[in-house]
Tab-separated table of C-alpha atoms and ligand atoms in Angstrom:
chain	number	residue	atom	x	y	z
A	16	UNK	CA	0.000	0.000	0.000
A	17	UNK	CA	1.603	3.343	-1.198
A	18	UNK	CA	1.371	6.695	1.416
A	19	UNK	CA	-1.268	9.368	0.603
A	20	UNK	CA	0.597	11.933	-0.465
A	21	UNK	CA	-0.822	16.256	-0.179
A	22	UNK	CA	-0.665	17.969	-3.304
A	23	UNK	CA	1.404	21.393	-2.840
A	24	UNK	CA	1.121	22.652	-6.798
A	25	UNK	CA	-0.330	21.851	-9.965
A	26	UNK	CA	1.127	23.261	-13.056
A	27	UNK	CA	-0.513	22.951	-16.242
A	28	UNK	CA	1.921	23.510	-19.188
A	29	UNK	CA	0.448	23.835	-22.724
A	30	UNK	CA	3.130	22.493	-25.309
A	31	UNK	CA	3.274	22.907	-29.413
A	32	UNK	CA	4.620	20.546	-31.694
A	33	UNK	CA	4.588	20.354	-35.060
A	34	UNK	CA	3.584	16.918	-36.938
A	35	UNK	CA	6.109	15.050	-39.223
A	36	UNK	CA	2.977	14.627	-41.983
A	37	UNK	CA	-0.631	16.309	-41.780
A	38	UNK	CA	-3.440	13.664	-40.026
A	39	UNK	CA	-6.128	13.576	-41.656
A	40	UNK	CA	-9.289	12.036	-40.611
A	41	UNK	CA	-13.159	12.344	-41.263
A	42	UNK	CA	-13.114	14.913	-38.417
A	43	UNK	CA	-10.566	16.942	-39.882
A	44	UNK	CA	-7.148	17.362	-40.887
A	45	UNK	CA	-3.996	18.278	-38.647
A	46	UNK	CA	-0.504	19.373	-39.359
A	47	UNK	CA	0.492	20.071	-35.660
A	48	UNK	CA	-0.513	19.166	-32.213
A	49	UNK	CA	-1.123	21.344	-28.792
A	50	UNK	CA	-0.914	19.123	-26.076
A	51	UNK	CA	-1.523	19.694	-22.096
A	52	UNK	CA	0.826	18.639	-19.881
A	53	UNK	CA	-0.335	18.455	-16.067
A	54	UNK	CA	2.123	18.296	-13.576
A	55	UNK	CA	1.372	17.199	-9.355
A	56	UNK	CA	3.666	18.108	-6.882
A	57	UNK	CA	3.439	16.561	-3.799
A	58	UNK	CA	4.387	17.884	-0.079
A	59	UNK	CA	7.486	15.182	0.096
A	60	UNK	CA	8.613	16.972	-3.122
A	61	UNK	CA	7.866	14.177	-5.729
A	62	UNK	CA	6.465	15.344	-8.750
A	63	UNK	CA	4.855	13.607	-11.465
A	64	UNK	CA	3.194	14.164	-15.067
A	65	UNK	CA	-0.063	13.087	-16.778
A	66	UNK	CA	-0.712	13.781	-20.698
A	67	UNK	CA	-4.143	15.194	-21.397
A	68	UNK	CA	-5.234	13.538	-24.613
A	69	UNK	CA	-8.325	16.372	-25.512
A	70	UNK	CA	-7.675	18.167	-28.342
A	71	UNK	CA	-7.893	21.602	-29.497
A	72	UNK	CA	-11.193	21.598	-30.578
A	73	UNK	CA	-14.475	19.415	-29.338
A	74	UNK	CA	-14.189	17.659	-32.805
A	75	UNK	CA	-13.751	13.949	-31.483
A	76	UNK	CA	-14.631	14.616	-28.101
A	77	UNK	CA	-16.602	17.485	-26.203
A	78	UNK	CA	-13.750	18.050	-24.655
A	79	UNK	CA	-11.017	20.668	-25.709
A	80	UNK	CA	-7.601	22.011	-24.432
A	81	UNK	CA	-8.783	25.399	-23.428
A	82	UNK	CA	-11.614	23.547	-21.648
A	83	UNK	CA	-9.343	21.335	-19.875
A	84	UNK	CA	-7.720	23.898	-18.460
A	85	UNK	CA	-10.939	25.858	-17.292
A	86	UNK	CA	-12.562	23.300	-15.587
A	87	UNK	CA	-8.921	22.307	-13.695
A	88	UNK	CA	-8.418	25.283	-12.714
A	89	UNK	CA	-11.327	26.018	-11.432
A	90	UNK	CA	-13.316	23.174	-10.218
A	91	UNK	CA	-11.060	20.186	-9.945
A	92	UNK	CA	-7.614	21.648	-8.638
A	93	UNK	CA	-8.785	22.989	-5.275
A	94	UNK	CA	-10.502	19.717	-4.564
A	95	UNK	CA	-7.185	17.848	-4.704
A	96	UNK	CA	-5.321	20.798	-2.625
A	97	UNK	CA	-8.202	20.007	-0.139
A	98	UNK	CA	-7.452	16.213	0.366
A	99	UNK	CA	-5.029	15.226	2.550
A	100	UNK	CA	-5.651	11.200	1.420
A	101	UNK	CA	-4.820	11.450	-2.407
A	102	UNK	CA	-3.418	8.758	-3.927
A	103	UNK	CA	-3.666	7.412	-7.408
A	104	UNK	CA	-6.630	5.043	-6.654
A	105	UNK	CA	-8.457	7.683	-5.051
A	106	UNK	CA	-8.199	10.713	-7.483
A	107	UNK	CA	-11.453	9.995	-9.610
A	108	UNK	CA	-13.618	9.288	-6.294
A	109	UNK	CA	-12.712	12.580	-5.119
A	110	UNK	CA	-14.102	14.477	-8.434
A	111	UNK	CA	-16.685	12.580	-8.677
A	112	UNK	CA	-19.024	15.530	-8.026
A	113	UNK	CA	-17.607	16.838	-11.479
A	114	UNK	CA	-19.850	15.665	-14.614
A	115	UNK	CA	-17.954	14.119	-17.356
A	116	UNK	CA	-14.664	16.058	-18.466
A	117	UNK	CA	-13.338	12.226	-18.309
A	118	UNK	CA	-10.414	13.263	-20.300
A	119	UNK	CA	-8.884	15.906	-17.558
A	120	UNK	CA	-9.948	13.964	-14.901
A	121	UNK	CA	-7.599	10.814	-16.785
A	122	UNK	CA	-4.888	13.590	-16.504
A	123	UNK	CA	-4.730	14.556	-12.957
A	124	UNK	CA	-4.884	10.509	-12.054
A	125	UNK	CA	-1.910	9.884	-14.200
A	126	UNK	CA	0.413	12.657	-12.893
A	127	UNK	CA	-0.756	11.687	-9.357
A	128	UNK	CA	0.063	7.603	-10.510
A	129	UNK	CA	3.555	8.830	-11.804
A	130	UNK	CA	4.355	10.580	-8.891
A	131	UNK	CA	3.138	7.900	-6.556
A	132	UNK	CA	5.219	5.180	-9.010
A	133	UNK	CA	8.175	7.185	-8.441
A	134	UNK	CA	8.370	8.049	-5.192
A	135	UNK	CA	7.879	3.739	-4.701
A	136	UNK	CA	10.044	3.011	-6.734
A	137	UNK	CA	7.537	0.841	-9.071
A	138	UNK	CA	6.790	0.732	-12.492
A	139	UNK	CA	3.175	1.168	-13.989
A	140	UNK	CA	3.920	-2.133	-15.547
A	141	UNK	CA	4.380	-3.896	-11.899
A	142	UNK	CA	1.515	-2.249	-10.848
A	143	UNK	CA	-0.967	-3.185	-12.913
A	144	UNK	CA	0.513	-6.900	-12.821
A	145	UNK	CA	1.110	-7.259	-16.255
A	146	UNK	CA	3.296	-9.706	-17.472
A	147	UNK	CA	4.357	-9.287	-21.429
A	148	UNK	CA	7.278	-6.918	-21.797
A	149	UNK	CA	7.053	-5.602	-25.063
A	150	UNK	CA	4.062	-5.216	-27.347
A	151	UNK	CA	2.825	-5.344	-31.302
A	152	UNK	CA	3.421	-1.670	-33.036
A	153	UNK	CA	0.259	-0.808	-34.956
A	154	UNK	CA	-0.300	2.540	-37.065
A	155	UNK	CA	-2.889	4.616	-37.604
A	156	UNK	CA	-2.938	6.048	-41.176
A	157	UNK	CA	-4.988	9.280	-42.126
A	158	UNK	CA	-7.083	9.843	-45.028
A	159	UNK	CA	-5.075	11.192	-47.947
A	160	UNK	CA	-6.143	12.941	-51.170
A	161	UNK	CA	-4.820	10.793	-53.135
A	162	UNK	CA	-4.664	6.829	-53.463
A	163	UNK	CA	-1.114	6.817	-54.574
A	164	UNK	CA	-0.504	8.772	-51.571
A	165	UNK	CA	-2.091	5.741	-49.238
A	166	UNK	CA	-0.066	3.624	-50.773
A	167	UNK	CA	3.116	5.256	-50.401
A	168	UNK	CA	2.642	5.920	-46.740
A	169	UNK	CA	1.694	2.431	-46.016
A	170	UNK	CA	4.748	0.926	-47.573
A	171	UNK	CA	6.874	3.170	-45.770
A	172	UNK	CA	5.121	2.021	-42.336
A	173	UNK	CA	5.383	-1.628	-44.055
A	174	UNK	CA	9.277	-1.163	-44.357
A	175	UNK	CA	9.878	0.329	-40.885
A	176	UNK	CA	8.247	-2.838	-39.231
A	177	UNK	CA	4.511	-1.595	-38.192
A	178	UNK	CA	2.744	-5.167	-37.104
A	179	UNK	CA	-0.486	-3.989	-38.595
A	180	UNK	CA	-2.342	-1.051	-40.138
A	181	UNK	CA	-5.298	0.867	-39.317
A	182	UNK	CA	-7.045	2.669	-41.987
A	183	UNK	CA	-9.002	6.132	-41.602
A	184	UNK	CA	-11.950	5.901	-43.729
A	185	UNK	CA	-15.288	8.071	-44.556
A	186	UNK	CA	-17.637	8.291	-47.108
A	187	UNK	CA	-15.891	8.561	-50.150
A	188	UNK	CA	-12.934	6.693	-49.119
A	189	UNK	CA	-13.079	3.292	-48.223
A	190	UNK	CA	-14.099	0.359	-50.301
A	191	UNK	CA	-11.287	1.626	-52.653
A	192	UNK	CA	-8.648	2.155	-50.713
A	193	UNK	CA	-9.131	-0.419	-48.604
A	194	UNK	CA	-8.999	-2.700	-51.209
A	195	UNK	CA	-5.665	-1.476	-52.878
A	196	UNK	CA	-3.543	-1.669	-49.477
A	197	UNK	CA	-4.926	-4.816	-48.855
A	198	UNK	CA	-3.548	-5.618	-51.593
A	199	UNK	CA	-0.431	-4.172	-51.328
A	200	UNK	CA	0.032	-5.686	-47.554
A	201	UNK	CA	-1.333	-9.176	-48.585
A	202	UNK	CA	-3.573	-11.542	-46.865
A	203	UNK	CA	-1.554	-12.005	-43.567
A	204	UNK	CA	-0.655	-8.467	-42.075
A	205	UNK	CA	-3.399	-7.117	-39.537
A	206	UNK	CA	-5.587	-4.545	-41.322
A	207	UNK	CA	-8.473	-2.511	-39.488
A	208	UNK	CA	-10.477	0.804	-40.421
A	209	UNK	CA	-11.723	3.835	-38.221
A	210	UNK	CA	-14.236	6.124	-39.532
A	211	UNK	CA	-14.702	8.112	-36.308
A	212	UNK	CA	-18.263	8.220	-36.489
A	213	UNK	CA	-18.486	8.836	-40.335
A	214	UNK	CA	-21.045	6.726	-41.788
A	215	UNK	CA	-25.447	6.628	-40.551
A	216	UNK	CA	-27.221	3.918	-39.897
A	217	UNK	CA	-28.643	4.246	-44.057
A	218	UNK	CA	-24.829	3.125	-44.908
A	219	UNK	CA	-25.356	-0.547	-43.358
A	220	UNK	CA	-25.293	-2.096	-47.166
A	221	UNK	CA	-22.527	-0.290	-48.251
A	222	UNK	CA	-20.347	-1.164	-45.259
A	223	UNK	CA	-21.073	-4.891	-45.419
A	224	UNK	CA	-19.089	-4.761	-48.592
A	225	UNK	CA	-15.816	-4.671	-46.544
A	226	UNK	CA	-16.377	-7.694	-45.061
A	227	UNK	CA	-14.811	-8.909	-48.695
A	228	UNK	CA	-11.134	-7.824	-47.323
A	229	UNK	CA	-10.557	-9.866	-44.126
A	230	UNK	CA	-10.594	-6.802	-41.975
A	231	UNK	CA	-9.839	-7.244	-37.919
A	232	UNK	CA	-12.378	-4.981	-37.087
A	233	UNK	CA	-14.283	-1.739	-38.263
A	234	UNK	CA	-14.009	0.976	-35.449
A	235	UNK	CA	-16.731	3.506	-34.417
A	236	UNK	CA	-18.766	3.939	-38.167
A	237	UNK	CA	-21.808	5.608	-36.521
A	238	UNK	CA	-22.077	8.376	-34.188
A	239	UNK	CA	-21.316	7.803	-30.387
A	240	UNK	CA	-24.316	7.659	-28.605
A	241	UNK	CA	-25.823	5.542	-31.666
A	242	UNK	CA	-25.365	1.852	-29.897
A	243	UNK	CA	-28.621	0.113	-30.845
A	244	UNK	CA	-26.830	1.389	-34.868
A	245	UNK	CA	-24.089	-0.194	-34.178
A	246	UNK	CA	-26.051	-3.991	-32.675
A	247	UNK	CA	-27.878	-3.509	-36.192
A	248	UNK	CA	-24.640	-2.953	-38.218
A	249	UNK	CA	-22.992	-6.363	-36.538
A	250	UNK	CA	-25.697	-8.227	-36.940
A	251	UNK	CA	-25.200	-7.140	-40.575
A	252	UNK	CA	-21.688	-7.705	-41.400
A	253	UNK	CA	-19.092	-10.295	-40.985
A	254	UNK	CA	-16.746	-7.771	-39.883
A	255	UNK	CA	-16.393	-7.465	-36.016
A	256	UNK	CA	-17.608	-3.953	-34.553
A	257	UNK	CA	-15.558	-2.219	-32.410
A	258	UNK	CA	-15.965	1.216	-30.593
A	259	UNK	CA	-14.053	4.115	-29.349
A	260	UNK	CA	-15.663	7.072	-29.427
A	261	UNK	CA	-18.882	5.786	-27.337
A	262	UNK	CA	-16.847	3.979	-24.619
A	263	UNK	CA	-16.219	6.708	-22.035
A	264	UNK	CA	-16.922	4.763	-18.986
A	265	UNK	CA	-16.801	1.879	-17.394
A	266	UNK	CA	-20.936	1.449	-17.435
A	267	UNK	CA	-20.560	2.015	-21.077
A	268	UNK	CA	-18.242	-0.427	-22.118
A	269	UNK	CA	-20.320	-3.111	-20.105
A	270	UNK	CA	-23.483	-1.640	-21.617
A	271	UNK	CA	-22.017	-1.510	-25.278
A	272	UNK	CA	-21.156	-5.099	-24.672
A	273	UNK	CA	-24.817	-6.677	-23.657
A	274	UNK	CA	-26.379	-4.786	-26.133
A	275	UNK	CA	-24.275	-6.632	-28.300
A	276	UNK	CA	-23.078	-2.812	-29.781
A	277	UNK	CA	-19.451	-3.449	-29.476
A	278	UNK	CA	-18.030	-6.885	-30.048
A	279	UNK	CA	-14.428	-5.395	-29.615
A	280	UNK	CA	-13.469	-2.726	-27.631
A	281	UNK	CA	-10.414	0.172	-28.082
A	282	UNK	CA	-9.704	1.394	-24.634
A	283	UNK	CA	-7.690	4.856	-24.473
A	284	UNK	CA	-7.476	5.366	-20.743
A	285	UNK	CA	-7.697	9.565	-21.273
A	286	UNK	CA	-11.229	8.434	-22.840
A	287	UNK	CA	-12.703	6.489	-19.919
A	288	UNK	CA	-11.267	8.627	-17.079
A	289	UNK	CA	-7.933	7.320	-16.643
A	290	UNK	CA	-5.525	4.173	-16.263
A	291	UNK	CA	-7.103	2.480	-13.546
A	292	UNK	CA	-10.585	2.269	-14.859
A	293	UNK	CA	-9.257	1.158	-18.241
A	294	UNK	CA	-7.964	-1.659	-16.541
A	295	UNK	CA	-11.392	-2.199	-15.179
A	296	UNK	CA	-12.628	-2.143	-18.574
A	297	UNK	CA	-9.837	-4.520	-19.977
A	298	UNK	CA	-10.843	-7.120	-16.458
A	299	UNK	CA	-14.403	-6.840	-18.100
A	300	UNK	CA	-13.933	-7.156	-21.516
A	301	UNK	CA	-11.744	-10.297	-20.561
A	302	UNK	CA	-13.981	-12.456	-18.201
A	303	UNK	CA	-16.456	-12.151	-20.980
A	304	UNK	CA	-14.189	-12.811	-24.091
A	305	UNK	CA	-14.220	-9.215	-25.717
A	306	UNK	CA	-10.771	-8.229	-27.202
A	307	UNK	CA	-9.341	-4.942	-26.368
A	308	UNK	CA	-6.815	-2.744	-27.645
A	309	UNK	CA	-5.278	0.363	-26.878
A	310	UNK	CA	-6.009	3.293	-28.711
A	311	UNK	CA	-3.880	6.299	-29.536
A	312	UNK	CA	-4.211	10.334	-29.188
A	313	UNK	CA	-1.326	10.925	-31.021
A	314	UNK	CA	0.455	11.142	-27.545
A	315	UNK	CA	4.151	11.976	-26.938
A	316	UNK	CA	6.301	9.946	-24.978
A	317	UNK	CA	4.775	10.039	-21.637
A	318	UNK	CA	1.486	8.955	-22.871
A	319	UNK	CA	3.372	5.853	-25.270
A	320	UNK	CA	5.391	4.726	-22.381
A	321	UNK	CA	1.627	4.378	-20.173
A	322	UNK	CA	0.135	3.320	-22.906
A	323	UNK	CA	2.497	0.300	-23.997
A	324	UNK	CA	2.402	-0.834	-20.026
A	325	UNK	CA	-1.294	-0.864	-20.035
A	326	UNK	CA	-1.400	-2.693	-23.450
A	327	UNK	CA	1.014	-5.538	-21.742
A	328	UNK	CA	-2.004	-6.887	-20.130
A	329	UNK	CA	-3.309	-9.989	-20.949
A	330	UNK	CA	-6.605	-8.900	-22.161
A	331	UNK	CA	-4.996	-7.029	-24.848
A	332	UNK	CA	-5.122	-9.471	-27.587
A	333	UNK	CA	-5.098	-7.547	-30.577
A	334	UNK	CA	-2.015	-5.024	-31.951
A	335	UNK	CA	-3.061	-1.420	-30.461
A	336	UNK	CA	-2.115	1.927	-32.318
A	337	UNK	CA	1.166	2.017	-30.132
A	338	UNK	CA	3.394	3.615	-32.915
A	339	UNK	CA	6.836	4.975	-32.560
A	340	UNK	CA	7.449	8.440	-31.467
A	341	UNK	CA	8.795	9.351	-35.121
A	342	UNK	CA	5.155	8.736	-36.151
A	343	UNK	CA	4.034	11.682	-35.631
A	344	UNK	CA	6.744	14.216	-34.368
A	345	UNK	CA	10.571	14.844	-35.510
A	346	UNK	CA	11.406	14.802	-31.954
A	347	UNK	CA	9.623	13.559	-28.645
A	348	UNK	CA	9.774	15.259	-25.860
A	349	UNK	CA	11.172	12.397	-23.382
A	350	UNK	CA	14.984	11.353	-23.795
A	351	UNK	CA	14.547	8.118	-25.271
A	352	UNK	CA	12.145	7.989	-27.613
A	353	UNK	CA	9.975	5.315	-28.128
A	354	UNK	CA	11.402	3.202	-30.962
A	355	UNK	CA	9.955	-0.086	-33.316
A	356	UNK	CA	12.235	-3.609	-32.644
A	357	UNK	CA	10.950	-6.543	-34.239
A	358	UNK	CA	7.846	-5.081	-35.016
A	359	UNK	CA	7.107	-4.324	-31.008
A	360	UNK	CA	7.262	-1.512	-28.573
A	361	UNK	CA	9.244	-2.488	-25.659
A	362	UNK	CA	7.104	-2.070	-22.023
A	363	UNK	CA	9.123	0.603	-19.761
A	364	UNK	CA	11.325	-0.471	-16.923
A	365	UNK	CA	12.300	2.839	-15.434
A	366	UNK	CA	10.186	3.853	-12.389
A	367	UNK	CA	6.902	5.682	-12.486
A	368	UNK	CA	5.032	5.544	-16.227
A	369	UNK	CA	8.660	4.580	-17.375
A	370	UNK	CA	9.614	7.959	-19.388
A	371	UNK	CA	12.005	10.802	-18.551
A	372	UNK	CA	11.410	14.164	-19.811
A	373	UNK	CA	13.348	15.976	-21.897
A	374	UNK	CA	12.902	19.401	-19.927
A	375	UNK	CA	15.046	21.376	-21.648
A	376	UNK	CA	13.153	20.315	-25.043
A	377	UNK	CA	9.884	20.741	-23.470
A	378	UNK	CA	10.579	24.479	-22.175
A	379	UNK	CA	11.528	25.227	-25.947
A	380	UNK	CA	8.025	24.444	-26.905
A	381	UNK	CA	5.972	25.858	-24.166
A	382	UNK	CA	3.525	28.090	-25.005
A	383	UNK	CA	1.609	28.477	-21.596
A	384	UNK	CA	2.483	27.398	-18.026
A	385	UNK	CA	-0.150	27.795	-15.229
A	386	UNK	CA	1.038	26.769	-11.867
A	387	UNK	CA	-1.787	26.546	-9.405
A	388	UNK	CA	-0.590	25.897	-5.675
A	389	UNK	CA	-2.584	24.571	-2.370
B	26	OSB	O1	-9.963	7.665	-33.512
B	26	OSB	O2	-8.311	6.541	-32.841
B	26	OSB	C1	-8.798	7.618	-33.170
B	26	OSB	C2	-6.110	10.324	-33.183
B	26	OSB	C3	-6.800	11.369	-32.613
B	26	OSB	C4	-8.112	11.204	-32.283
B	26	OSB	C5	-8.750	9.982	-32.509
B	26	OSB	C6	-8.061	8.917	-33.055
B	26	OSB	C7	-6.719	9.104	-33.433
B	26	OSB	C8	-5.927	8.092	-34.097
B	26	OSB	C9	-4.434	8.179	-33.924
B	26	OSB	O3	-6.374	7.245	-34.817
B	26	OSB	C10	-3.935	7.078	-33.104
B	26	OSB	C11	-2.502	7.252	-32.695
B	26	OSB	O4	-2.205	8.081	-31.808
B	26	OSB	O5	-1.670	6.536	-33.224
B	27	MG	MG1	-10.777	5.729	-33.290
């Protein structure tokens, strides 16, 4: 059992980076990334960091950066400074007054779990229990104007050892290009598509045709609160269902499950309100023989090096979009950056989420710092 620690200070540290390639999906297209950075200090002078995962606008979630921020600052903050029992396991119970904002609630718990990692000496990896220590590299591949394009990029992900490919897809672009990188890949690499909510129940037909390319799974077609759509659409089509954007809690995921709405589920902690419930989600999903996989936010560092400890669970069964930190940005902001072997991600062994920041990096790119204090 780990000591509650008092939080003293709480800074919240808006970085910029740029994107090696723009990321396009059906929600829109990105060619750089603003990320929050939340950091807890503790009264026995341990401090640890938690990635935010919203994004700058409310475009795949309600939530947003700016927001994030706001409703830190002025709701959830001062009910931390006020406990004098935090620790890790208690974080979400203690904003639990607070509606929703899942995704900066996920942020305070996983600065609070680094710091109280550290400060024991433990890795996230030993405290979850998990027992793999590296993990299959999948990528997640944006919509591109061109077909030649696709095909490019996917070779180039082929070549640096990716274990399997996820495809962005909307209306407009999918049976095509689906078809042409299967084709490229061949029948054996992992293939999947994500249309982040792109398609209405009327597109049911049309999607059925890409049960023709042996896909792993199609991810969130309909919009998120539409789960009854998505029971119709898998009793439709060959090719499993899975969701992401309509799994933001626990409840959810176990309701998305009987209804027979999700027969696969992609679990990004920041989504569901953190680390420890995802493993809640993942203990689910497992007694009752759902795979899971962990999803991506186009994270730096920090949030890879959580992310490939949480996806070293058992439960994880199928390749999660765990890419390398050259996937997205020229240069990470922790000092070793996360790096392909064998077509795997290697789990963390340094103490805390298993990262070490690369402050001197990180101040370059700052754009805001808010430090907040007891
Ligand atoms: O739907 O999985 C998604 C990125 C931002 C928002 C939503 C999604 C994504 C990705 C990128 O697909 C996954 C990654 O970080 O590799
Ligand atoms: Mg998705």
């Amino acid at each position: 059992m780990t000591s509650p620690m008092t939080p003293t200070s709480i800074e919240l540290r808006r970085i910029h980076l740029d994107l090696v390639t723009p990321f396009r999906t059906s929600f829109g297209s990105q060619s750089s990334r603003e990320i929050l950075l939340v950091g807890v200090t503790t009264a026995d002078g341990s401090t640890g960091w938690g990635e935010c995962v919203a994004l700058s606008e409310p475009v795949y979630s309600p939530e947003y950066v700016e927001g994030v921020i706001d409703v830190i600052e002025r709701f959830m903050a001062p009910v931390l400074f006020g406990a004098s029992d935090l620790r890790a396991a208690n974080v979400i119970e203690h904003l639990e007054r607070f509606k929703g904002h899942e995704m900066a609630k996920a942020a305070l718990e996983m600065a609070v779990l680094d710091a109280e990692l550290r400060s024991g000496g433990a890795t996230l990896h030993q405290r979850l229990g998990a027992s793999r220590t590296r993990v299959p590299s999948g990528v997640s591949v944006g919509i591109f104007s061109t077909v030649d394009e696709l095909l490019a990029a996917v070779q180039g992900y082929v070549d640096e050892g990716y274990a399997r490919i996820k495809l962005k897809i909307e209306p407009g672009w999918d049976l095509e290009p689906v078809r042409l990188v299967r084709e490229l890949i061949g029948p054996d690499m992992g293939l999947q598509v994500d249309a982040n909510t792109a398609y209405t129940r009327a597109d049911i037909e049309h999607l059925r045709r890409l049960d023709d390319f042996d896909l792993l799974l199609i991810e969130q077609p309909l919009d998120t609160d539409d789960l009854l759509g998505h029971r119709a659409l898998a009793d439709a089509i060959d090719t499993p269902v899975c969701l992401d954007e309509s799994i933001e809690s626990f409840t959810q995921a176990v309701d998305a499950v009987d209804l027979g709405a999700a027969e696969i589920i992609n679990i990004k902690p920041g989504r569901v309100g953190g680390y420890l419930t995802a493993v809640r989600i993942h203990d689910m999903c497992r007694s009752r023989g759902i795979p899971v996989w962990c999803g991506g936010m186009l994270e730096t560092g920090i949030g890879r090096a959580a992310n490939c400890a949480l996806a070293s669970l058992d439960g994880f069964t199928l390749p999660g979009d765990i890419s390398a930190s050259t996937r997205f940005y020229a240069r990470d902001i922790v000092l070793e950056p996360i790096a392909i072997v064998d077509s795997h991600v290697a789990v963390p062994s340094s103490p805390g989420l298993g990262y070490d920041l690369d402050v001197d990096f990180v101040d370059s790119i700052t754009t805001s710092v808010q430090r907040l204090t007891r």
